[in-house]
């Protein structure tokens, strides 16, 4: 087993050799600088020979250093010391860059995962309802038409042509509905009367007051009449149309224009009965009717 003195000697020689290499590099640089300052005159060959000589010495010293390093490593291994390979400076830079690039990517992925985790996932029931609405045919079955009781109505404080109505639909509390009926129906006739109400329109503000439904009326430019349910109907009773399964959306999506698609086929027939594509609207088996208008649109 080699002594500590031999190891120290080898280490000293290796360090000295490395210092000498550095000195030679400096000399080469000085020679190059001197050659550049003197131009390409007659002394250029001498300087060129000097550079070649220094490079040869540099190469020989490098070889000697590698030899001494190998001997030093062999001695250290013989003495039980573990040898670890140190990566070169160039190869060390790339992993750092890769690591630096990977860090923002990892951070972004982590952020995206957090956002996804924070976003509440729809319950199976909600997913099913959305799918059900998308798959349903666009017809009167998508409209939530019910019997309503207009308890009272008064003129809108900020609009002369609008009524503000309180309508009982058989729910926990009455709904507020805004209707443009002032020019067609006297205020006294709006009190305590039954009507047919479209209940699943998206609520919207009309002159500062939220309207939560729509009163269905037989309509012409000159005359408007509220559609009346059959006698004996109660608030919340459903409007049915034979051949069209009643499957109303929870709330009609204005972008899908479902009501607009159905509207051209909502008509009063020649016997004052409400129809959809010629089929009667009924409540408890009896027809919904107008008062006097026939052959007109229901709006």
Short mmCIF file of C-alpha atoms in Angstrom, two decimals:
data_model
loop_
_atom_site.label_atom_id
_atom_site.label_comp_id
_atom_site.label_asym_id
_atom_site.label_seq_id
_atom_site.Cartn_x
_atom_site.Cartn_y
_atom_site.Cartn_z
CA UNK A 1 0.00 0.00 0.00
CA UNK A 2 1.46 3.42 -1.01
CA UNK A 3 2.46 5.86 1.71
CA UNK A 4 0.90 9.27 2.35
CA UNK A 5 4.22 10.87 1.41
CA UNK A 6 4.09 9.31 -2.09
CA UNK A 7 0.51 10.55 -2.57
CA UNK A 8 1.45 14.06 -1.49
CA UNK A 9 4.40 14.05 -3.89
CA UNK A 10 2.22 12.99 -6.80
CA UNK A 11 -0.38 15.63 -5.98
CA UNK A 12 2.32 18.34 -5.84
CA UNK A 13 3.67 17.32 -9.25
CA UNK A 14 0.20 17.33 -10.78
CA UNK A 15 -0.54 20.81 -9.44
CA UNK A 16 2.85 22.10 -10.64
CA UNK A 17 2.21 20.69 -14.10
CA UNK A 18 -1.17 22.42 -14.33
CA UNK A 19 0.39 25.74 -13.27
CA UNK A 20 3.09 25.33 -15.93
CA UNK A 21 0.42 24.71 -18.59
CA UNK A 22 -1.31 27.92 -17.58
CA UNK A 23 2.00 29.80 -17.80
CA UNK A 24 2.58 28.44 -21.32
CA UNK A 25 -0.90 29.56 -22.37
CA UNK A 26 -0.10 33.06 -21.19
CA UNK A 27 3.19 33.03 -23.12
CA UNK A 28 1.40 31.91 -26.28
CA UNK A 29 -1.06 34.76 -25.88
CA UNK A 30 1.84 37.24 -25.43
CA UNK A 31 3.61 35.92 -28.54
CA UNK A 32 0.41 36.24 -30.58
CA UNK A 33 -0.06 39.80 -29.37
CA UNK A 34 3.55 40.70 -30.27
CA UNK A 35 3.17 39.15 -33.72
CA UNK A 36 -0.01 41.11 -34.36
CA UNK A 37 1.64 44.40 -33.33
CA UNK A 38 4.68 43.86 -35.64
CA UNK A 39 2.58 42.88 -38.65
CA UNK A 40 3.65 40.31 -41.18
CA UNK A 41 7.33 41.42 -41.59
CA UNK A 42 10.53 39.35 -41.54
CA UNK A 43 10.20 38.47 -37.85
CA UNK A 44 6.95 36.61 -38.44
CA UNK A 45 8.66 33.26 -39.06
CA UNK A 46 10.57 33.41 -35.79
CA UNK A 47 7.43 34.11 -33.86
CA UNK A 48 5.61 31.35 -35.70
CA UNK A 49 8.32 28.87 -34.78
CA UNK A 50 8.14 30.02 -31.15
CA UNK A 51 4.38 29.42 -31.10
CA UNK A 52 4.80 25.94 -32.57
CA UNK A 53 7.43 25.15 -29.96
CA UNK A 54 5.27 26.39 -27.12
CA UNK A 55 2.30 24.41 -28.37
CA UNK A 56 4.39 21.23 -28.49
CA UNK A 57 5.60 21.84 -24.95
CA UNK A 58 2.03 22.52 -23.88
CA UNK A 59 0.84 19.26 -25.46
CA UNK A 60 3.68 17.28 -23.80
CA UNK A 61 2.88 18.83 -20.41
CA UNK A 62 -0.80 17.98 -20.81
CA UNK A 63 0.16 14.39 -21.51
CA UNK A 64 2.43 14.34 -18.45
CA UNK A 65 -0.34 15.82 -16.28
CA UNK A 66 -2.78 13.13 -17.43
CA UNK A 67 -0.16 10.46 -16.69
CA UNK A 68 0.48 11.80 -13.17
CA UNK A 69 -3.25 12.10 -12.55
CA UNK A 70 -3.73 8.48 -13.57
CA UNK A 71 -0.90 7.41 -11.24
CA UNK A 72 -2.41 9.50 -8.43
CA UNK A 73 -5.82 7.93 -8.96
CA UNK A 74 -4.28 4.43 -8.93
CA UNK A 75 -2.51 5.20 -5.65
CA UNK A 76 -5.69 6.58 -4.09
CA UNK A 77 -7.68 3.52 -5.17
CA UNK A 78 -4.96 1.29 -3.72
CA UNK A 79 -5.38 3.17 -0.44
CA UNK A 80 -9.14 2.55 -0.43
CA UNK A 81 -10.24 6.06 -1.50
CA UNK A 82 -13.30 6.23 -3.80
CA UNK A 83 -12.84 8.08 -7.08
CA UNK A 84 -15.73 10.14 -8.52
CA UNK A 85 -15.74 11.34 -12.12
CA UNK A 86 -16.22 15.09 -12.35
CA UNK A 87 -18.19 16.14 -15.45
CA UNK A 88 -16.58 18.63 -17.79
CA UNK A 89 -17.56 22.29 -17.57
CA UNK A 90 -19.35 22.26 -20.94
CA UNK A 91 -21.40 19.18 -20.22
CA UNK A 92 -22.31 20.70 -16.83
CA UNK A 93 -23.85 23.79 -18.38
CA UNK A 94 -26.48 21.97 -20.45
CA UNK A 95 -28.13 20.08 -17.57
CA UNK A 96 -28.37 23.37 -15.67
CA UNK A 97 -30.05 25.00 -18.65
CA UNK A 98 -32.35 22.02 -19.08
CA UNK A 99 -33.16 22.15 -15.39
CA UNK A 100 -33.86 25.88 -15.61
CA UNK A 101 -36.17 25.31 -18.58
CA UNK A 102 -37.88 22.39 -16.89
CA UNK A 103 -38.60 24.44 -13.77
CA UNK A 104 -41.13 26.85 -15.41
CA UNK A 105 -42.76 23.95 -17.27
CA UNK A 106 -43.16 22.02 -14.04
CA UNK A 107 -44.50 25.15 -12.33
CA UNK A 108 -47.04 25.69 -15.13
CA UNK A 109 -48.16 22.06 -15.01
CA UNK A 110 -48.56 22.32 -11.26
CA UNK A 111 -50.58 25.52 -11.66
CA UNK A 112 -52.84 23.92 -14.30
CA UNK A 113 -53.43 20.91 -12.08
CA UNK A 114 -54.31 23.24 -9.20
CA UNK A 115 -56.81 25.16 -11.36
CA UNK A 116 -58.40 21.89 -12.47
CA UNK A 117 -58.52 20.69 -8.88
CA UNK A 118 -60.13 23.97 -7.73
CA UNK A 119 -62.78 23.87 -10.47
CA UNK A 120 -65.77 21.95 -9.09
CA UNK A 121 -66.68 19.00 -11.22
CA UNK A 122 -70.27 18.74 -12.37
CA UNK A 123 -72.30 16.14 -10.56
CA UNK A 124 -73.54 13.15 -12.60
CA UNK A 125 -77.07 14.55 -12.32
CA UNK A 126 -76.05 17.93 -13.78
CA UNK A 127 -74.15 16.21 -16.61
CA UNK A 128 -77.20 14.08 -17.35
CA UNK A 129 -79.51 17.13 -17.42
CA UNK A 130 -77.24 19.01 -19.84
CA UNK A 131 -77.06 16.00 -22.13
CA UNK A 132 -80.82 15.50 -21.89
CA UNK A 133 -81.50 19.11 -22.97
CA UNK A 134 -79.03 18.88 -25.86
CA UNK A 135 -80.54 15.64 -27.13
CA UNK A 136 -84.20 16.74 -26.84
CA UNK A 137 -85.97 17.76 -30.05
CA UNK A 138 -86.73 21.47 -30.46
CA UNK A 139 -90.49 21.65 -30.03
CA UNK A 140 -93.13 22.85 -27.58
CA UNK A 141 -92.10 20.12 -25.12
CA UNK A 142 -89.07 22.26 -24.26
CA UNK A 143 -91.32 25.16 -23.12
CA UNK A 144 -92.48 25.22 -19.49
CA UNK A 145 -96.07 26.40 -19.99
CA UNK A 146 -98.21 26.51 -16.84
CA UNK A 147 -101.40 28.02 -15.46
CA UNK A 148 -100.79 31.19 -13.46
CA UNK A 149 -102.99 33.42 -11.33
CA UNK A 150 -102.34 37.16 -11.82
CA UNK A 151 -103.00 38.34 -8.29
CA UNK A 152 -102.46 42.01 -9.05
CA UNK A 153 -100.93 44.30 -11.65
CA UNK A 154 -99.85 47.92 -11.65
CA UNK A 155 -98.16 50.26 -14.09
CA UNK A 156 -94.37 50.20 -14.19
CA UNK A 157 -93.03 53.27 -12.34
CA UNK A 158 -90.57 54.02 -15.17
CA UNK A 159 -92.44 52.85 -18.29
CA UNK A 160 -95.94 53.93 -19.31
CA UNK A 161 -96.54 50.91 -21.59
CA UNK A 162 -95.62 48.19 -19.07
CA UNK A 163 -97.44 46.41 -16.27
CA UNK A 164 -95.68 44.90 -13.26
CA UNK A 165 -97.61 41.75 -12.29
CA UNK A 166 -97.50 39.46 -9.28
CA UNK A 167 -98.28 35.94 -10.52
CA UNK A 168 -98.94 32.78 -8.49
CA UNK A 169 -97.61 29.68 -10.28
CA UNK A 170 -98.16 27.18 -7.48
CA UNK A 171 -94.59 27.76 -6.26
CA UNK A 172 -93.32 28.76 -2.84
CA UNK A 173 -93.57 32.45 -3.71
CA UNK A 174 -95.14 34.40 -6.58
CA UNK A 175 -93.09 35.64 -9.52
CA UNK A 176 -92.74 39.19 -10.80
CA UNK A 177 -93.56 39.50 -14.49
CA UNK A 178 -93.34 42.57 -16.76
CA UNK A 179 -95.78 42.74 -19.69
CA UNK A 180 -96.28 45.37 -22.40
CA UNK A 181 -100.08 45.26 -22.19
CA UNK A 182 -101.00 48.76 -20.98
CA UNK A 183 -102.14 49.88 -24.48
CA UNK A 184 -104.30 46.78 -24.97
CA UNK A 185 -105.81 45.74 -21.63
CA UNK A 186 -107.19 48.12 -18.97
CA UNK A 187 -105.53 47.90 -15.55
CA UNK A 188 -108.75 46.78 -13.83
CA UNK A 189 -108.99 43.76 -16.17
CA UNK A 190 -105.46 42.69 -15.18
CA UNK A 191 -106.46 42.04 -11.56
CA UNK A 192 -107.25 38.58 -10.17
CA UNK A 193 -107.36 36.68 -13.46
CA UNK A 194 -106.05 33.34 -14.71
CA UNK A 195 -103.52 33.12 -17.54
CA UNK A 196 -101.07 30.84 -19.32
CA UNK A 197 -97.45 31.64 -18.38
CA UNK A 198 -94.15 30.65 -20.01
CA UNK A 199 -92.02 29.93 -16.95
CA UNK A 200 -88.53 28.95 -18.17
CA UNK A 201 -87.37 32.06 -19.98
CA UNK A 202 -84.12 33.53 -18.70
CA UNK A 203 -85.03 36.33 -16.22
CA UNK A 204 -84.29 39.80 -17.59
CA UNK A 205 -84.51 43.36 -16.32
CA UNK A 206 -87.04 45.68 -17.88
CA UNK A 207 -86.53 49.29 -16.87
CA UNK A 208 -84.86 48.27 -13.62
CA UNK A 209 -87.28 45.50 -12.56
CA UNK A 210 -86.51 41.82 -13.09
CA UNK A 211 -89.12 39.90 -15.10
CA UNK A 212 -89.22 36.18 -14.31
CA UNK A 213 -91.70 34.81 -16.88
CA UNK A 214 -93.98 35.79 -19.80
CA UNK A 215 -97.77 36.03 -20.13
CA UNK A 216 -98.93 34.23 -23.29
CA UNK A 217 -101.31 36.25 -25.47
CA UNK A 218 -103.21 35.99 -28.74
CA UNK A 219 -101.83 38.94 -30.65
CA UNK A 220 -102.37 41.24 -33.62
CA UNK A 221 -100.92 44.72 -34.14
CA UNK A 222 -104.26 46.24 -33.09
CA UNK A 223 -105.50 43.83 -30.44
CA UNK A 224 -104.03 41.55 -27.73
CA UNK A 225 -105.85 39.02 -25.51
CA UNK A 226 -104.47 36.96 -22.63
CA UNK A 227 -104.81 33.21 -23.28
CA UNK A 228 -107.17 31.68 -20.73
CA UNK A 229 -106.93 28.21 -19.15
CA UNK A 230 -110.12 26.13 -18.86
CA UNK A 231 -112.45 26.73 -15.92
CA UNK A 232 -111.39 24.99 -12.73
CA UNK A 233 -107.65 25.21 -13.45
CA UNK A 234 -105.29 25.90 -10.56
CA UNK A 235 -101.97 27.79 -10.43
CA UNK A 236 -99.19 25.42 -11.48
CA UNK A 237 -101.35 23.15 -13.66
CA UNK A 238 -99.37 22.04 -16.72
CA UNK A 239 -100.09 22.72 -20.38
CA UNK A 240 -99.92 19.54 -22.49
CA UNK A 241 -99.81 19.04 -26.26
CA UNK A 242 -100.60 15.53 -27.55
CA UNK A 243 -97.71 13.94 -29.45
CA UNK A 244 -95.07 16.18 -27.85
CA UNK A 245 -93.45 14.87 -24.69
CA UNK A 246 -93.35 17.53 -21.99
CA UNK A 247 -89.64 17.83 -21.20
CA UNK A 248 -88.94 21.52 -20.47
CA UNK A 249 -85.45 22.94 -20.02
CA UNK A 250 -84.74 24.23 -16.53
CA UNK A 251 -84.01 27.57 -18.26
CA UNK A 252 -84.09 28.27 -21.97
CA UNK A 253 -80.70 29.22 -23.37
CA UNK A 254 -81.18 32.48 -25.34
CA UNK A 255 -78.32 31.51 -27.68
CA UNK A 256 -80.12 28.34 -28.79
CA UNK A 257 -83.32 30.30 -29.61
CA UNK A 258 -85.64 27.43 -28.73
CA UNK A 259 -88.69 29.64 -28.11
CA UNK A 260 -88.02 31.53 -31.36
CA UNK A 261 -87.96 28.19 -33.22
CA UNK A 262 -91.35 27.18 -31.76
CA UNK A 263 -93.04 30.61 -31.99
CA UNK A 264 -94.18 30.46 -35.66
CA UNK A 265 -96.25 27.33 -34.85
CA UNK A 266 -97.97 28.79 -31.76
CA UNK A 267 -101.38 29.84 -33.10
CA UNK A 268 -105.04 30.29 -32.24
CA UNK A 269 -107.23 28.22 -34.58
CA UNK A 270 -110.59 29.17 -36.08
CA UNK A 271 -112.44 28.07 -32.92
CA UNK A 272 -110.36 30.29 -30.55
CA UNK A 273 -108.29 27.33 -29.29
CA UNK A 274 -104.53 27.49 -28.71
CA UNK A 275 -102.51 25.08 -30.91
CA UNK A 276 -98.97 24.02 -31.75
CA UNK A 277 -98.64 22.79 -35.34
CA UNK A 278 -102.41 22.36 -35.32
CA UNK A 279 -102.47 20.26 -32.10
CA UNK A 280 -104.45 21.66 -29.14
CA UNK A 281 -102.93 22.99 -25.92
CA UNK A 282 -104.80 21.37 -23.05
CA UNK A 283 -104.90 21.69 -19.26
CA UNK A 284 -106.43 18.71 -17.49
CA UNK A 285 -107.77 17.54 -20.86
CA UNK A 286 -109.54 20.82 -21.72
CA UNK A 287 -108.41 23.40 -24.32
CA UNK A 288 -106.72 26.73 -23.72
CA UNK A 289 -108.62 29.54 -25.46
CA UNK A 290 -108.62 33.20 -26.49
CA UNK A 291 -111.56 35.52 -25.87
CA UNK A 292 -112.41 36.59 -29.39
CA UNK A 293 -109.35 36.40 -31.65
CA UNK A 294 -108.98 33.56 -34.20
CA UNK A 295 -106.30 32.61 -36.71
CA UNK A 296 -103.61 34.69 -35.00
CA UNK A 297 -100.18 34.12 -33.45
CA UNK A 298 -99.67 33.41 -29.75
CA UNK A 299 -96.83 35.47 -28.30
#
